[in-house]
GROMACS .gro file of C-alpha atoms in nm:
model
  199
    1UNK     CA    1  21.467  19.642   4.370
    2UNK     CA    2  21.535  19.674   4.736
    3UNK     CA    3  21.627  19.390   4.991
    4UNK     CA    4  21.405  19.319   5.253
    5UNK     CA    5  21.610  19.476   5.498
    6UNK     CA    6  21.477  19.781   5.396
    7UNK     CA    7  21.170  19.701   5.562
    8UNK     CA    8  21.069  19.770   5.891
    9UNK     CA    9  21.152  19.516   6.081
   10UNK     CA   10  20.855  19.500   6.322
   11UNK     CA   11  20.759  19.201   6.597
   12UNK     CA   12  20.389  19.144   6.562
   13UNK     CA   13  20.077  18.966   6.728
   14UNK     CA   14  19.792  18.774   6.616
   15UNK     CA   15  19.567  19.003   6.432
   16UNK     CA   16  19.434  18.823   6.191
   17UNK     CA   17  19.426  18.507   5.968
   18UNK     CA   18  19.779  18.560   5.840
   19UNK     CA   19  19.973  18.685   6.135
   20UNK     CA   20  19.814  18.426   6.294
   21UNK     CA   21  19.936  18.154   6.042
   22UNK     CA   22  20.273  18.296   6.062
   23UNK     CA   23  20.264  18.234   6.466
   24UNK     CA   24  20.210  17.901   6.402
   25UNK     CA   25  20.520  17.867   6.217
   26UNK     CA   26  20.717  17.972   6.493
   27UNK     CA   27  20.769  18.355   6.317
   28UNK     CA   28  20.678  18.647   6.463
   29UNK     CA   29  20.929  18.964   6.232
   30UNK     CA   30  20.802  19.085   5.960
   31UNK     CA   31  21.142  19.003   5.780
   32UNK     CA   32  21.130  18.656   5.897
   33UNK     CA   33  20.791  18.632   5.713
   34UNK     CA   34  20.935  18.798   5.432
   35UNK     CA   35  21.220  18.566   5.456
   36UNK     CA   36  20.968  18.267   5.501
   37UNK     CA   37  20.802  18.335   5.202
   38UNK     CA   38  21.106  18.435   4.955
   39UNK     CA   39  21.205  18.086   5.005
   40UNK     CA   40  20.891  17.927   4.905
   41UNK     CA   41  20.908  17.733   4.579
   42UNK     CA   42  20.757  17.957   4.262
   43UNK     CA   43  20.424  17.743   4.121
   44UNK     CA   44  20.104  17.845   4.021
   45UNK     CA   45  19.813  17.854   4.331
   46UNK     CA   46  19.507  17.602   4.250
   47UNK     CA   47  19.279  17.940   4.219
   48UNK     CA   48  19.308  18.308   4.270
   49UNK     CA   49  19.223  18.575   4.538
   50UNK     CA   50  19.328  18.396   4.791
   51UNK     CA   51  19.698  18.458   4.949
   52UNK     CA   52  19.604  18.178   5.242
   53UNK     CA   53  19.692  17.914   4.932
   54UNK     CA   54  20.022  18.025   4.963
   55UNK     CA   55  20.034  17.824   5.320
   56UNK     CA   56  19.840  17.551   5.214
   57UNK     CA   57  19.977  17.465   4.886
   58UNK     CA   58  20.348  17.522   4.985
   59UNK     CA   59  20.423  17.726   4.662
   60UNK     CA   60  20.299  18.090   4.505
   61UNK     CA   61  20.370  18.323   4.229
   62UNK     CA   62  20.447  18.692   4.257
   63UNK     CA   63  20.065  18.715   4.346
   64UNK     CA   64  20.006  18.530   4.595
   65UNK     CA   65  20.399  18.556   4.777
   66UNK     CA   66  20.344  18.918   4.800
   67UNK     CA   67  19.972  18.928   4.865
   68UNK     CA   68  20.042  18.754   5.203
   69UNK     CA   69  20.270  19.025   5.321
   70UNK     CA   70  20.072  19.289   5.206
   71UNK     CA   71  19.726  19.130   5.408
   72UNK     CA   72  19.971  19.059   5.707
   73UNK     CA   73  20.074  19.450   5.721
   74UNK     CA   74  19.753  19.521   5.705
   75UNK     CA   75  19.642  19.344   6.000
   76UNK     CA   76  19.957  19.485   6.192
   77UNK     CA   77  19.950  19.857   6.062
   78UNK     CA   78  20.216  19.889   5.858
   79UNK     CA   79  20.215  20.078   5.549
   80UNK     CA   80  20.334  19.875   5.285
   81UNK     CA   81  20.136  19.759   4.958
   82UNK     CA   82  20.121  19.533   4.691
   83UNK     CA   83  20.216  19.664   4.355
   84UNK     CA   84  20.148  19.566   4.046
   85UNK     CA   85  20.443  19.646   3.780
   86UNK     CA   86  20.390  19.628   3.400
   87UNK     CA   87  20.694  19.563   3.170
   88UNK     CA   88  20.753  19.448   2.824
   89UNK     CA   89  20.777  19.015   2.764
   90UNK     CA   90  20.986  18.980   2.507
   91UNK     CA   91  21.298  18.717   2.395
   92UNK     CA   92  21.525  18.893   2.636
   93UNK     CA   93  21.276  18.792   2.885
   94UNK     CA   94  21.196  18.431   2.824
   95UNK     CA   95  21.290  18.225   2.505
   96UNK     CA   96  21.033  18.153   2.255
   97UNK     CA   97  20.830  18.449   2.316
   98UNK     CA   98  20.896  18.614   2.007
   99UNK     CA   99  20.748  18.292   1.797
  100UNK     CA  100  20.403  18.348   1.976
  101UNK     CA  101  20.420  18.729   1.924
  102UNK     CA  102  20.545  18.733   1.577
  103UNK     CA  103  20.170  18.617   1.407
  104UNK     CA  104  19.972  18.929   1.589
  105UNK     CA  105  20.310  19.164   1.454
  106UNK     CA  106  20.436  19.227   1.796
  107UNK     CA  107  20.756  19.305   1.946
  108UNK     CA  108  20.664  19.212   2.279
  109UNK     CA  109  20.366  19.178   2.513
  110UNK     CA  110  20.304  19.423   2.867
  111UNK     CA  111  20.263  19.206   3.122
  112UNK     CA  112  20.262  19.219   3.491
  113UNK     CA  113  20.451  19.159   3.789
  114UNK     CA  114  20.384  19.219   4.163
  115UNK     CA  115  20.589  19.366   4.443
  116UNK     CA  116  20.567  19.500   4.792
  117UNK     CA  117  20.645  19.877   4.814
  118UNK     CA  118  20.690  20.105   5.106
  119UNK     CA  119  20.768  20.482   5.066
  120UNK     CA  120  20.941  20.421   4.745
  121UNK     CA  121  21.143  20.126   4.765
  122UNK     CA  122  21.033  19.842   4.606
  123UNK     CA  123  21.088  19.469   4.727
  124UNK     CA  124  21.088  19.152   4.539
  125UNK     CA  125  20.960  18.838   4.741
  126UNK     CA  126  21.013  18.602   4.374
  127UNK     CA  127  21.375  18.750   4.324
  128UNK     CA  128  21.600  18.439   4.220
  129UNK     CA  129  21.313  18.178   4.242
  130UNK     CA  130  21.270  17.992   3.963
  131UNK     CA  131  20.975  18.175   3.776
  132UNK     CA  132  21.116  18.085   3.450
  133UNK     CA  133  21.285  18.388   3.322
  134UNK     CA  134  21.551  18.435   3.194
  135UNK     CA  135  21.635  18.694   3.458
  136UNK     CA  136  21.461  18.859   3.728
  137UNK     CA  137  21.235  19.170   3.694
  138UNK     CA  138  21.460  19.473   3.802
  139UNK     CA  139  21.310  19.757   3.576
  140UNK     CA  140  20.950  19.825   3.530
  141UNK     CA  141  20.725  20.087   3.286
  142UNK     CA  142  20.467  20.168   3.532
  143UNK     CA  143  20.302  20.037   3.897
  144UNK     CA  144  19.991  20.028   4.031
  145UNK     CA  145  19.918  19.974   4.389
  146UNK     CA  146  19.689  19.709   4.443
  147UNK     CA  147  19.495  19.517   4.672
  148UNK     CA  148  19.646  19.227   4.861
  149UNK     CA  149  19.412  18.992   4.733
  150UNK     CA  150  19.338  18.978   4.345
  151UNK     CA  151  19.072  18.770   4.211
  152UNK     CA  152  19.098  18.705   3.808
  153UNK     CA  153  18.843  18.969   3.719
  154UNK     CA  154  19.064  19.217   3.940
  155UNK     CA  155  19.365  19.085   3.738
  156UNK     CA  156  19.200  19.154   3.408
  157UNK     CA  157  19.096  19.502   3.483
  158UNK     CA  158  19.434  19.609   3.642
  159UNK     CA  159  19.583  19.463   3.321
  160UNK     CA  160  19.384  19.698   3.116
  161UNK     CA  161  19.439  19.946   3.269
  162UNK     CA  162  19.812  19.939   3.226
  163UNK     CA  163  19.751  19.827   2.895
  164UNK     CA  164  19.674  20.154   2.762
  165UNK     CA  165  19.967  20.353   2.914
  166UNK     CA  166  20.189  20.094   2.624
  167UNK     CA  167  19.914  20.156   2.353
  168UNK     CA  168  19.937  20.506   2.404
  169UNK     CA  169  20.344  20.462   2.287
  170UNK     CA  170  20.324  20.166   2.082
  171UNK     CA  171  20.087  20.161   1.741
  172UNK     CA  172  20.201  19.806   1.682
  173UNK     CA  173  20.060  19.682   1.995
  174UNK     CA  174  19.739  19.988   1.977
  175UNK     CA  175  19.616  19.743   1.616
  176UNK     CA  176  19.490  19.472   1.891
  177UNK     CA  177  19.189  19.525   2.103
  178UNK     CA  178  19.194  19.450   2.491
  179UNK     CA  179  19.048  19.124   2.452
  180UNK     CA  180  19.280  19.065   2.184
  181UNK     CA  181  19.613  19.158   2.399
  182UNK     CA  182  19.457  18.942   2.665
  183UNK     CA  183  19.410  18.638   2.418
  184UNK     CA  184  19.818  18.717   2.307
  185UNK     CA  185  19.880  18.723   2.667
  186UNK     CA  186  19.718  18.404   2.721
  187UNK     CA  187  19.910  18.228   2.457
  188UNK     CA  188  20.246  18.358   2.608
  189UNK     CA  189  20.180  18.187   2.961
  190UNK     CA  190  20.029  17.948   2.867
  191UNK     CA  191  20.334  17.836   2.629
  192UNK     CA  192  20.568  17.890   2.871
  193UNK     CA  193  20.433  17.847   3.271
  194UNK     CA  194  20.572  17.475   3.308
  195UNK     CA  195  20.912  17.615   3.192
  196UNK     CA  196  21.081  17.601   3.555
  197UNK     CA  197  20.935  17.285   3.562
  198UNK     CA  198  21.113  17.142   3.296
  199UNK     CA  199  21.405  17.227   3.398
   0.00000   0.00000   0.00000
């Protein structure tokens, strides 16, 4: 992962429903909205598809922090994306993971992440928040560039789809249908979201 300064670092204007929110913080760079945002608490959004929650609820995950930028360099014209990464949740990851994996005979579970990339460098708005990991995200199997705003269904399908490139690899994990690996999933963040919390 890349710091933000390897961004453009762009002054922009209202052209839409994000830059203009930004404006009204008094920030007007795209790294000072990068900046703005990387220093937002980590917490689940009320719903999803909606990266406005991220000003209204004071808080985001890696969907929402990044899916702000990405609509905001949209409105201003600059090419940078959100991307979804995929990477393997195991022990090493968070504790306890292996006790929900261990019933379906897993070693770990693909899950996702999301970052901002421009022409090949990656940035991570959620890099030393506390998402409860163990450690931050550095190395990823595969990205997909997605859309700045997700909704659940969107979410599902993307996860799918980089489902298969681990079933392809891993005949462990290939046993389990879709629905299945989305039930494990499940279980996994559901067992562990309130960790930061806790602590």
């Amino acid at each position: 992962m890349n710091s933000i300064d390897v961004l453009p670092d762009v002054t922009f204007a209202d052209r839409g429903r994000i830059s203009r929110k930004f404006l009204s913080l008094k920030i007007n760079t795209l790294h000072d909205a990068c900046r703005w945002v990387k220093r937002l608490p980590y917490g689940y959004n009320s719903f999803d598809g909606d990266s406005m929650l991220l000003f209204e609820e004071g808080m985001g995950t890696c969907m929402s922090k990044h899916g702000a930028i990405a609509e905001l360099a949209e409105e201003i014209g600059i090419s940078l994306h959100k991307y979804v990464g995929f990477y393997k949740l195991d022990d090493e990851i968070i504790d306890g993971i292996q006790d929900t994996l261990t019933p379906f005979g897993l070693r770990y579970i693909p899950q996702m992440h999301c970052v901002l990339g421009s022409h090949s460098c990656f940035v991570d708005l959620t890099e030393g928040n506390c998402h409860g990991k163990k450690k931050d995200i550095l190395d990823m199997d595969l990205f997909v560039r997605a859309p700045a705003n997700l909704t659940k269904e969107m979410k599902e399908d993307l996860y799918i789809y980089g489902l298969q490139y681990f079933k392809n690899a891993d005949p462990d994990l290939k046993k389990h249908s879709d629905a299945e690996c989305l039930l494990i999933l499940k279980k996994c963040n559901d067992a562990h979201k309130n960790y930061c919390s806790l602590l």
